[in-house]
XYZ file of C-alpha atoms in Angstrom:
735
model
C 4.849 30.400 -10.982
C 4.612 27.004 -9.152
C 0.841 27.465 -8.860
C 0.539 28.189 -12.610
C 2.701 25.125 -13.341
C 0.432 22.991 -11.187
C -2.700 24.288 -12.897
C -1.263 23.754 -16.372
C -0.228 20.202 -15.472
C -3.693 19.430 -14.170
C -5.315 20.894 -17.294
C -3.025 18.810 -19.513
C -3.965 15.589 -17.689
C -7.698 16.357 -17.905
C -7.500 17.057 -21.641
C -5.400 13.948 -22.282
C -7.824 11.673 -20.445
C -10.782 13.302 -22.233
C -9.119 12.671 -25.595
C -8.432 9.011 -24.766
C -12.018 8.518 -23.586
C -13.406 10.138 -26.737
C -11.299 7.900 -28.981
C -12.440 4.877 -26.980
C -16.092 5.807 -27.605
C -15.442 6.161 -31.335
C -13.809 2.716 -31.522
C -16.578 1.050 -29.521
C -19.269 2.711 -31.627
C -17.644 1.215 -34.734
C -17.385 -2.272 -33.196
C -20.629 -2.711 -31.242
C -23.903 -2.965 -33.196
C -26.092 -1.785 -30.294
C -24.065 1.356 -29.651
C -24.078 4.424 -31.884
C -23.011 8.064 -31.811
C -24.762 9.206 -34.991
C -28.227 10.219 -36.036
C -30.368 7.748 -38.000
C -29.325 9.378 -41.282
C -25.620 9.318 -40.495
C -23.198 12.110 -39.622
C -19.838 13.337 -40.778
C -16.681 12.160 -39.027
C -16.264 15.588 -37.451
C -19.816 15.550 -36.092
C -19.372 12.003 -34.776
C -16.105 12.937 -33.094
C -17.798 15.967 -31.513
C -20.572 13.692 -30.204
C -18.000 11.303 -28.775
C -16.302 14.209 -27.013
C -19.611 15.310 -25.489
C -20.366 11.777 -24.323
C -16.916 11.263 -22.837
C -17.043 14.609 -21.088
C -20.511 13.995 -19.648
C -19.499 10.494 -18.451
C -16.324 11.817 -16.836
C -18.163 14.661 -15.139
C -20.881 12.374 -13.791
C -18.257 9.922 -12.546
C -16.417 12.682 -10.687
C -19.585 14.076 -9.101
C -21.655 10.959 -8.461
C -19.005 8.301 -7.826
C -17.993 9.506 -4.315
C -21.653 9.396 -3.262
C -22.014 5.879 -4.641
C -18.881 4.708 -2.840
C -20.231 6.020 0.452
C -23.503 4.175 -0.145
C -21.572 0.983 -0.892
C -20.305 0.938 2.704
C -23.583 -0.831 3.512
C -23.171 -3.447 0.789
C -21.399 -6.806 1.332
C -17.934 -6.822 -0.216
C -18.665 -9.695 -2.601
C -21.541 -7.747 -4.171
C -19.605 -4.530 -4.713
C -17.683 -5.801 -7.724
C -20.874 -6.615 -9.604
C -22.584 -3.377 -8.621
C -19.727 -1.288 -9.962
C -20.363 -2.529 -13.511
C -24.091 -1.814 -13.381
C -23.605 1.597 -11.782
C -21.031 2.536 -14.398
C -23.406 1.386 -17.129
C -26.187 3.502 -15.642
C -23.934 6.563 -15.549
C -23.033 6.028 -19.202
C -26.702 5.780 -20.240
C -27.350 9.012 -18.368
C -24.362 10.671 -20.094
C -25.561 9.535 -23.546
C -29.002 10.919 -22.749
C -27.477 14.359 -22.265
C -26.128 14.463 -25.849
C -28.316 16.776 -27.997
C -30.643 15.364 -30.658
C -30.461 11.816 -29.323
C -27.274 10.905 -31.140
C -25.963 8.776 -28.256
C -27.839 5.502 -27.788
C -26.943 2.079 -26.382
C -28.705 -1.055 -25.220
C -28.476 -1.488 -21.410
C -26.243 -4.570 -21.644
C -24.007 -2.811 -24.168
C -23.788 0.234 -21.916
C -22.291 -1.939 -19.188
C -19.576 -3.113 -21.596
C -18.883 0.370 -22.937
C -18.679 1.850 -19.439
C -16.262 -0.865 -18.305
C -13.971 -0.295 -21.285
C -14.194 3.469 -20.822
C -13.233 3.202 -17.165
C -10.339 0.895 -18.002
C -8.881 3.125 -20.716
C -9.295 6.355 -18.779
C -7.770 4.732 -15.701
C -4.857 3.479 -17.767
C -4.314 6.941 -19.235
C -4.579 8.624 -15.853
C -2.281 6.069 -14.306
C 0.269 6.501 -17.089
C 0.311 10.236 -16.415
C 0.168 10.158 -12.626
C 1.417 6.841 -11.277
C 4.963 8.175 -10.944
C 3.948 11.774 -10.378
C 4.252 12.027 -6.606
C 3.595 15.759 -6.515
C 0.232 15.335 -8.232
C -0.568 12.448 -5.908
C 0.421 14.561 -2.916
C -1.856 17.424 -3.969
C -4.808 15.045 -4.348
C -4.256 13.626 -0.877
C -4.043 17.094 0.633
C -7.275 18.102 -1.115
C -8.978 14.928 0.114
C -7.817 15.566 3.661
C -8.776 19.224 3.381
C -12.377 18.274 2.707
C -12.408 16.386 6.005
C -10.824 19.154 8.038
C -14.139 20.925 8.421
C -15.446 18.033 10.489
C -12.860 18.710 13.142
C -13.109 21.569 15.594
C -11.016 24.616 14.917
C -8.958 24.032 18.062
C -6.163 22.351 16.125
C -5.680 25.281 13.769
C -2.617 27.334 14.469
C -1.477 25.243 17.429
C 2.159 25.684 18.382
C 2.311 22.355 20.257
C 3.679 19.780 17.818
C 1.955 16.559 16.961
C 3.788 13.263 16.557
C 3.609 10.701 13.741
C 5.064 7.244 14.366
C 5.745 5.399 11.103
C 6.535 1.716 11.548
C 8.537 0.156 8.710
C 7.534 -3.410 9.378
C 10.376 -5.926 9.430
C 13.242 -3.541 8.611
C 16.284 -4.265 10.776
C 18.747 -1.680 12.059
C 21.751 -2.940 10.080
C 19.851 -3.109 6.803
C 18.549 0.434 7.312
C 22.141 1.594 7.817
C 23.048 0.015 4.478
C 20.042 1.642 2.789
C 21.107 5.177 3.787
C 24.825 4.915 3.012
C 26.750 6.210 0.018
C 26.353 9.024 -2.479
C 23.242 7.407 -3.995
C 21.420 5.862 -1.046
C 18.521 3.513 -1.558
C 16.307 5.519 0.834
C 17.078 9.132 -0.047
C 14.659 10.810 2.352
C 15.712 8.719 5.345
C 19.372 9.206 4.416
C 18.878 12.981 4.436
C 17.321 12.785 7.893
C 19.904 10.457 9.416
C 22.657 12.435 11.070
C 20.954 15.763 10.313
C 17.450 16.239 11.698
C 17.179 12.746 13.211
C 19.225 10.296 15.248
C 19.347 6.502 14.821
C 19.662 3.753 17.411
C 18.930 0.013 17.530
C 16.835 -1.729 20.139
C 16.483 -5.396 21.063
C 13.235 -7.331 20.828
C 11.928 -9.960 23.199
C 12.343 -13.653 22.328
C 9.195 -13.444 20.219
C 10.533 -11.085 17.547
C 7.353 -10.533 15.559
C 4.738 -7.842 14.999
C 2.127 -9.219 17.394
C 4.420 -9.174 20.423
C 6.275 -5.970 19.543
C 3.337 -3.843 18.441
C 1.111 -4.885 21.347
C 3.799 -3.630 23.734
C 4.585 -0.530 21.651
C 0.949 0.576 21.579
C -0.427 -0.862 24.844
C 2.634 -1.139 27.075
C 2.611 -4.902 27.673
C 3.234 -8.102 25.739
C 3.162 -10.316 28.802
C 2.033 -13.883 28.064
C 2.519 -13.550 24.310
C 5.050 -16.322 23.631
C 4.938 -16.419 19.812
C 3.029 -15.364 16.708
C 0.603 -18.268 17.295
C 0.188 -20.599 20.228
C -2.218 -23.102 21.788
C -4.007 -22.388 25.086
C -4.813 -25.645 26.830
C -7.385 -24.459 29.348
C -9.725 -23.192 26.604
C -8.366 -25.434 23.805
C -7.952 -22.367 21.629
C -5.440 -21.583 18.921
C -4.487 -17.904 19.214
C -3.094 -16.204 16.093
C -1.862 -12.635 16.540
C -2.907 -11.272 13.147
C -6.442 -12.649 13.048
C -9.202 -10.235 14.061
C -10.431 -12.353 16.987
C -6.906 -13.011 18.215
C -5.848 -9.359 17.963
C -9.013 -8.187 19.747
C -8.450 -10.622 22.604
C -4.769 -9.739 22.984
C -5.630 -6.036 23.078
C -8.286 -6.658 25.726
C -5.840 -8.607 27.881
C -3.178 -5.891 27.585
C -5.625 -3.155 28.605
C -6.804 -5.243 31.536
C -3.229 -5.946 32.605
C -1.932 -2.369 32.411
C -5.084 -0.481 33.377
C -4.190 2.027 30.681
C -5.933 3.078 27.478
C -2.886 2.941 25.242
C -0.333 5.168 23.530
C -2.943 6.831 21.279
C -5.718 7.303 23.842
C -5.450 11.106 23.643
C -6.621 12.444 20.270
C -4.869 9.600 18.450
C -5.230 7.708 15.184
C -4.205 4.129 14.442
C -3.659 3.187 10.795
C -2.835 -0.226 9.346
C -1.941 -1.789 12.708
C -2.844 -5.005 14.496
C -3.992 -3.015 17.554
C -5.715 0.315 18.107
C -3.470 1.757 20.829
C -6.615 3.250 22.344
C -7.124 5.578 19.373
C -10.552 6.993 18.664
C -9.786 7.126 14.931
C -8.929 3.703 13.495
C -8.659 2.360 9.968
C -7.291 -0.951 8.728
C -6.811 -2.055 12.348
C -7.081 -5.798 12.880
C -8.326 -5.719 16.482
C -11.500 -3.870 15.443
C -12.076 -5.755 12.183
C -13.956 -8.535 13.993
C -16.473 -6.086 15.490
C -19.592 -4.735 13.864
C -21.209 -1.375 14.399
C -20.289 2.259 14.398
C -16.872 1.684 15.971
C -15.747 -0.636 13.186
C -14.098 1.754 10.767
C -11.533 -0.647 9.322
C -13.286 -1.075 5.999
C -14.302 2.570 5.882
C -10.631 3.483 5.574
C -10.478 1.856 2.153
C -13.634 3.582 0.933
C -12.493 6.971 2.179
C -9.412 6.603 0.021
C -11.042 5.138 -3.081
C -13.809 7.739 -3.071
C -11.358 9.923 -4.994
C -11.249 8.470 -8.553
C -7.682 9.714 -9.069
C -6.499 7.802 -5.992
C -8.318 4.689 -7.163
C -6.711 5.022 -10.595
C -3.201 5.372 -9.265
C -3.582 2.439 -6.897
C -5.295 0.185 -9.437
C -2.562 0.722 -12.030
C 0.164 0.253 -9.414
C -1.578 -2.897 -8.183
C -1.552 -4.484 -11.632
C 2.060 -3.420 -12.152
C 3.045 -5.000 -8.843
C 1.367 -8.301 -9.728
C 3.253 -8.366 -13.033
C 6.480 -7.382 -11.263
C 6.154 -10.256 -8.792
C 5.508 -12.793 -11.559
C 8.549 -11.559 -13.505
C 10.755 -11.531 -10.405
C 9.651 -15.025 -9.396
C 10.409 -16.382 -12.859
C 13.797 -14.653 -12.824
C 14.801 -16.308 -9.556
C 13.842 -19.691 -11.019
C 15.673 -19.179 -14.304
C 18.781 -18.041 -12.441
C 18.369 -20.910 -9.962
C 18.848 -18.586 -7.029
C 19.066 -20.273 -3.634
C 17.546 -20.276 -1.121
C 14.159 -20.025 -2.784
C 10.554 -20.676 -1.778
C 7.380 -21.096 -3.804
C 5.820 -17.769 -4.835
C 2.849 -18.912 -6.894
C -0.869 -19.214 -6.236
C -2.425 -16.082 -4.785
C 0.850 -14.700 -3.490
C 1.335 -12.138 -6.332
C -2.092 -10.662 -5.513
C -1.450 -10.726 -1.770
C 1.939 -9.074 -2.254
C 0.363 -6.336 -4.376
C -2.278 -5.793 -1.694
C 0.408 -5.337 0.996
C 2.860 -3.252 -1.029
C 0.373 -1.073 -2.935
C -3.188 -1.015 -1.548
C -2.332 -0.996 2.158
C 0.544 1.437 1.601
C -1.550 3.928 -0.364
C -4.513 3.802 2.004
C -2.319 4.146 5.111
C -0.348 7.055 3.642
C -3.557 8.857 2.671
C -4.998 8.287 6.149
C -1.861 9.648 7.851
C -1.883 12.740 5.649
C -5.539 13.248 6.490
C -4.753 12.951 10.200
C -2.048 15.599 9.959
C -4.224 17.978 7.970
C -6.907 17.460 10.619
C -4.349 18.340 13.303
C -4.504 15.133 15.349
C -2.063 14.908 18.210
C -0.649 11.398 17.778
C -0.676 9.023 14.793
C 0.791 5.509 14.591
C 0.861 3.759 11.215
C 2.357 0.497 9.975
C 3.775 0.092 6.453
C 3.957 -3.665 5.916
C 5.137 -4.074 2.317
C 8.830 -4.733 2.935
C 8.175 -7.427 5.529
C 5.876 -9.348 3.191
C 8.289 -9.334 0.244
C 11.361 -10.081 2.383
C 9.709 -13.273 3.683
C 9.641 -14.709 0.171
C 12.653 -13.060 -1.470
C 15.073 -12.540 1.407
C 15.755 -9.446 3.578
C 18.567 -8.050 1.401
C 17.371 -9.361 -1.965
C 16.941 -6.804 -4.756
C 13.173 -7.518 -4.846
C 12.806 -6.472 -1.204
C 15.113 -3.476 -1.602
C 12.853 -2.116 -4.355
C 10.055 -2.003 -1.800
C 12.248 0.063 0.518
C 12.666 2.609 -2.266
C 8.871 2.919 -2.627
C 8.479 3.251 1.149
C 11.004 6.079 1.126
C 8.826 7.919 -1.406
C 5.817 7.366 0.866
C 7.746 8.871 3.797
C 8.648 11.851 1.622
C 4.960 12.376 0.746
C 4.010 12.390 4.414
C 6.819 14.817 5.256
C 5.731 17.227 2.501
C 2.111 17.017 3.610
C 3.162 18.101 7.102
C 3.801 21.578 5.657
C 0.055 21.965 5.092
C -0.887 20.864 8.610
C -2.276 23.355 11.145
C 0.452 22.400 13.635
C 4.094 21.281 13.345
C 4.733 17.538 13.306
C 7.594 15.388 14.551
C 8.003 12.222 12.490
C 9.493 9.194 14.255
C 10.493 6.161 12.204
C 10.772 2.779 13.888
C 10.515 -0.929 13.215
C 9.007 -3.753 15.232
C 11.667 -6.364 14.388
C 14.190 -7.211 11.699
C 14.505 -10.278 9.507
C 17.097 -13.039 9.450
C 17.950 -14.892 6.259
C 18.629 -18.536 5.531
C 17.226 -21.672 3.887
C 14.133 -23.110 5.505
C 14.460 -26.014 7.931
C 12.563 -28.198 5.468
C 14.793 -27.333 2.514
C 18.018 -27.674 4.496
C 17.270 -30.992 6.183
C 14.512 -32.573 4.109
C 11.938 -32.793 6.905
C 9.765 -30.364 8.830
C 9.824 -29.685 12.560
C 6.586 -31.652 12.827
C 8.269 -34.621 11.140
C 11.190 -34.392 13.562
C 8.865 -34.285 16.571
C 6.948 -37.288 15.245
C 10.156 -39.223 14.796
C 11.228 -38.395 18.366
C 7.851 -39.637 19.636
C 8.147 -42.883 17.693
C 5.297 -41.987 15.343
C 5.353 -42.617 11.579
C 6.720 -39.738 9.490
C 4.963 -38.822 6.202
C 7.050 -39.425 3.114
C 6.062 -36.150 1.505
C 6.263 -32.961 3.533
C 3.666 -30.268 3.026
C 4.384 -26.716 1.970
C 3.329 -23.440 3.456
C 0.721 -21.292 1.792
C 2.327 -18.089 0.492
C 1.463 -14.687 1.903
C 0.251 -15.996 5.258
C 0.759 -12.706 7.103
C -0.835 -10.398 4.541
C -3.649 -12.860 3.841
C -5.516 -12.011 7.061
C -5.304 -8.276 6.333
C -6.782 -8.860 2.885
C -9.582 -11.007 4.308
C -10.358 -8.372 6.935
C -10.460 -5.671 4.255
C -13.094 -7.686 2.369
C -14.997 -8.537 5.564
C -14.441 -12.219 4.864
C -14.805 -14.532 7.875
C -11.694 -15.964 9.456
C -10.686 -19.288 8.013
C -11.683 -22.246 10.145
C -8.638 -23.770 11.802
C -9.463 -27.188 10.511
C -9.456 -25.916 6.940
C -6.680 -23.351 7.107
C -3.370 -24.473 5.583
C -1.700 -23.553 8.846
C -3.437 -26.459 10.560
C -2.572 -29.336 8.230
C 0.115 -31.939 8.785
C 3.604 -30.875 7.872
C 2.730 -27.283 7.119
C 3.082 -24.126 9.176
C 2.078 -23.976 11.873
C 2.392 -27.739 11.862
C 0.065 -30.270 13.374
C 1.222 -33.838 13.421
C -0.933 -36.357 11.583
C -3.461 -38.071 13.801
C -4.242 -34.997 15.881
C -7.761 -33.646 15.443
C -7.682 -29.837 15.526
C -10.578 -27.600 16.465
C -13.069 -27.138 13.677
C -13.318 -23.498 14.665
C -11.409 -21.429 17.178
C -12.576 -22.087 20.716
C -14.054 -25.553 20.179
C -12.584 -28.629 21.795
C -10.353 -31.033 19.894
C -10.952 -34.712 20.262
C -9.117 -36.516 23.048
C -7.748 -40.013 23.284
C -8.466 -42.278 26.232
C -4.839 -43.350 26.720
C -2.662 -40.381 27.749
C 0.430 -42.134 26.409
C -1.089 -42.065 22.929
C -1.393 -38.261 22.909
C -0.143 -36.678 19.707
C 1.833 -33.436 20.042
C 0.608 -30.220 18.482
C 3.433 -28.446 16.631
C 3.200 -24.769 15.666
C 5.706 -22.510 13.947
C 6.502 -18.818 14.325
C 9.412 -18.057 12.002
C 12.409 -19.925 13.389
C 10.640 -20.507 16.705
C 8.712 -23.753 17.147
C 6.157 -24.610 19.823
C 5.315 -28.181 20.835
C 2.289 -28.804 23.063
C 0.696 -31.957 24.446
C -3.016 -31.066 24.645
C -3.955 -33.917 26.972
C -1.547 -32.748 29.739
C -2.893 -29.932 31.960
C -0.368 -27.139 32.374
C 3.205 -27.530 31.142
C 4.506 -31.050 30.928
C 7.699 -31.644 32.922
C 10.934 -32.950 31.526
C 10.618 -36.011 33.713
C 7.101 -36.830 32.482
C 8.148 -36.245 28.889
C 11.122 -38.587 29.253
C 8.760 -41.225 30.621
C 6.331 -40.877 27.711
C 8.741 -40.246 24.854
C 12.311 -41.060 25.973
C 13.909 -40.119 22.634
C 12.125 -36.812 21.934
C 14.310 -34.311 23.803
C 17.537 -35.893 22.606
C 16.252 -36.001 19.017
C 15.473 -32.288 19.082
C 18.475 -31.014 21.062
C 21.026 -32.950 18.989
C 19.630 -32.095 15.570
C 22.028 -29.781 13.666
C 19.150 -27.469 12.681
C 18.066 -26.888 16.291
C 19.847 -24.296 18.411
C 18.222 -25.014 21.757
C 15.064 -26.379 23.429
C 13.355 -24.889 26.495
C 11.624 -27.382 28.822
C 10.375 -27.194 32.427
C 11.965 -29.620 34.890
C 10.296 -30.645 38.138
C 13.725 -30.769 39.807
C 15.570 -27.828 38.272
C 12.898 -25.469 36.945
C 13.356 -24.084 33.409
C 16.166 -25.812 31.535
C 17.617 -24.959 28.120
C 18.918 -28.039 26.297
C 21.588 -28.044 23.599
C 23.596 -30.600 21.624
C 25.866 -33.225 23.250
C 24.069 -33.057 26.591
C 24.537 -29.304 27.095
C 22.202 -27.664 29.606
C 21.593 -24.194 31.011
C 19.531 -24.095 34.219
C 17.884 -20.686 34.101
C 16.968 -20.451 37.800
C 20.494 -21.085 39.093
C 22.665 -20.213 36.103
C 24.305 -23.647 36.271
C 25.701 -24.723 32.882
C 26.608 -28.251 31.815
C 28.913 -28.450 28.817
C 28.759 -25.579 26.321
C 26.107 -22.953 27.005
C 23.383 -23.470 24.346
C 22.430 -19.776 24.561
C 25.956 -18.404 24.050
C 25.733 -18.120 20.220
C 22.617 -15.953 20.532
C 24.426 -13.104 22.233
C 23.746 -10.663 25.033
C 20.208 -10.653 26.341
C 19.300 -14.170 25.188
C 19.278 -15.620 28.716
C 16.942 -12.947 30.099
C 14.672 -13.129 27.034
C 14.240 -16.894 27.411
C 13.819 -16.628 31.190
C 11.074 -14.016 30.761
C 9.164 -16.116 28.237
C 9.397 -19.164 30.496
C 7.355 -17.276 33.106
C 4.400 -16.829 30.730
C 1.340 -18.929 31.622
C 0.820 -19.958 27.982
C 4.383 -20.865 27.079
C 4.326 -24.162 25.182
C 5.519 -27.432 26.681
C 8.595 -27.210 24.459
C 9.949 -24.018 22.897
C 12.314 -24.862 20.035
C 14.646 -22.252 18.513
C 16.413 -23.046 15.256
C 20.174 -23.077 14.925
C 21.921 -19.767 14.299
C 25.253 -19.165 12.560
C 26.888 -16.064 14.129
C 29.274 -15.789 11.165
C 26.653 -15.574 8.415
C 23.647 -14.531 10.514
C 21.604 -17.399 9.026
C 18.711 -19.181 10.735
C 16.331 -21.909 9.547
C 12.657 -20.977 9.586
C 10.156 -23.701 10.421
C 7.859 -21.949 7.955
C 8.352 -21.543 4.215
C 10.230 -18.263 4.569
C 13.793 -17.435 3.570
C 13.512 -14.138 5.415
C 12.054 -14.889 8.836
C 11.523 -13.581 12.335
C 9.835 -14.791 15.492
C 12.706 -16.263 17.500
C 16.296 -15.511 18.452
C 19.217 -15.248 16.067
C 20.618 -12.509 13.869
C 19.061 -9.343 12.506
C 15.478 -10.287 13.434
C 16.122 -9.240 17.040
C 17.511 -5.776 16.197
C 14.969 -3.200 14.926
C 15.607 0.549 15.027
C 14.396 3.926 16.260
C 14.966 7.088 14.185
C 13.843 10.134 16.135
C 14.009 13.947 15.703
C 16.903 15.620 17.491
C 14.577 17.896 19.469
C 13.369 14.861 21.424
C 15.359 13.479 24.332
C 17.543 10.422 23.627
C 15.623 7.164 24.014
C 18.065 5.401 26.333
C 21.086 6.170 28.490
C 24.465 5.673 26.866
C 25.380 2.782 29.157
C 22.957 0.324 27.557
C 20.542 -0.260 24.665
C 16.780 -0.425 24.825
C 15.676 -3.973 25.575
C 12.150 -5.153 24.873
C 9.185 -3.435 23.260
C 7.761 -2.483 26.655
C 10.764 -0.197 27.268
C 10.308 1.351 23.837
C 6.656 2.054 24.710
C 7.809 4.106 27.692
C 10.107 6.099 25.396
C 7.302 6.791 22.913
C 5.021 7.811 25.755
C 7.704 10.130 27.129
C 8.152 11.755 23.720
C 4.419 12.447 23.488
C 4.619 14.197 26.832
C 7.534 16.439 25.856
C 6.970 20.015 24.695
C 3.687 20.120 26.612
C 2.331 17.208 24.598
C -0.695 15.064 25.453
C -1.219 13.795 28.961
C -2.426 10.266 28.360
C -5.499 9.288 30.387
C -5.250 6.436 32.869
C -7.797 4.497 34.909
C -11.278 5.573 33.730
C -10.130 5.829 30.131
C -8.865 2.289 30.269
C -12.154 1.110 31.804
C -14.085 2.692 28.943
C -11.819 1.066 26.381
C -12.150 -2.272 28.130
C -15.914 -2.098 27.752
C -15.536 -1.318 24.057
C -13.387 -4.391 23.409
C -15.272 -7.471 24.639
C -13.630 -10.890 24.637
C -13.347 -12.271 21.128
C -15.521 -15.190 20.160
C -14.071 -18.459 21.419
C -12.211 -16.853 24.343
C -13.159 -16.884 28.031
C -14.860 -13.936 29.723
C -12.669 -11.254 31.291
C -11.047 -12.310 34.500
C -7.721 -12.409 36.254
C -4.877 -13.507 34.036
C -3.826 -17.083 34.736
C -0.935 -17.271 37.143
C 2.201 -19.204 36.394
C 2.689 -21.798 39.149
C 6.032 -23.477 39.738
C 6.133 -27.127 38.799
């Protein structure tokens, strides 16, 4: 009975789309002078309608048979040309379809055929989307069929295996406490996850490092180390390079350094797949992975992941309709927040609606399809990142209704993956986790009327611009979209992140690199050096490029006597980390408060006390990094409300200490051993990596290769352009 119901539903959708396409042809034939569906002497309405049906059917059949082959051929075509080619190819298919109509009744001029084909595709897509966009079962069956066609490429060894595989699904940016809220009550927001929690799965929080962001967490989760990764973006003095975690060159270099440091291939080095991540984890199968997007050649499969998905016209239809709906939804939601005068609020115009739709629809659909394909192929380990919630929460707020709607759609995606596991040749254990949470609050600029860069300039005695700049929306998803289109990375001198007063901020007068890896201009007088200010959520980094190594507190007081006091006593600043020649690392707070990390000596009120357990060790660990900035500035944190003040234009932020951003979660199947002993929580992404690795090894799971496997991977990932050749990691020397 279910099979007959499925077949009847499919037949109904095919007939409905055929009818819509036929009516579209009839309307276009009446409107366009160079397009006709009748013989020279004219035909009856019935005969014309029959001709339209033949033409629509032939066009639909050719599209279904030929389109996947064309998409595969387009892998060799530059992304900017593809959009134009689609119109001409569709027009050619229509001319071919009209040529198949008996007695030459279907005729069109070539330029008219392009128009007719475009309208036909739009109407049929709209009809298909209307019927299937909310029909998850139909979507699920299409994904299983797509994956089934690929199964033949794999060896038959995976078929019938009793050893379970493991799927790690990362819900980017979702904190532990918010997940608990989303699964509570009789009508939970995330129904699938709620059903798992307390039944088949167990839930626990874990604590991030000081740098609570995807780059630091995911590098450690997949490669076992996030050593010397102080923030989302930072400046390396010895090479005069700006490193940004989510750019292809930055991700490739960070992955290379981690592999070199650990001597290990990564979590996914044994029969693994990496989908939608910043890093590969050593997987042989990668798609939408940032660290390989900068490479060219047969190992660069990032773009191929999109084409593998869109080669199925039904998938393309569903995603295209959902994409447009998401753009409209964002515009409506943005206008609603303005009309209601909701606060805090950030700008959500420009390209942000498109970038949001890319993150919440395109990336989600492609990643889900890839994971289902991996399970149907029987792969041993899969790690995938679903980024939509994190992107929306940055602009709307972590618990805002706009962001919660995204959680509901992610729950449906999880349900699709779980149902697809029934068709896999081996059982699968699904582990849900997050890389960090998000903390809410008005931005530093909105709350105090000046940016961190302005405050640093004032402390250095430099003029402060009257008008502060704003952050470009969608900064995190923007790089993923550019990588998907094979667009080059934006030059640092042109990127909005590198302009005065914006994020990350660079004070006016400083000359940034024109491209990553080139040298900025220097001034002759060291005392005239302008600080470089970068932002990573509510964590700020201040560097003095003309000073080799980390500047000492004593030297900084000599150059800019008011700077440290200006920062430490500002109500929006929680604490400042600086290196002292006499006392080592020192954390400064308001009213002369100090915490000497080497000795534990505290003067006044401990500046780290409001940030809770683990803050001291997290700051101490980051201080040891060779590329820690001269000054590390963490925004103020209100323990009562959980609010922080991002130095970027984000009302939901992460990257530093304070609140929910430091508390992600693990949700694991009960058949796996508990992740941590009961006497203490997991601390740091490196510890979580060991848990994930242990879970892969349970039930006679994969034995991850070490040594030679890591050497092979290291050869595959050369240093990114603008970075030094491989060598020993720089050592942190006491000052």
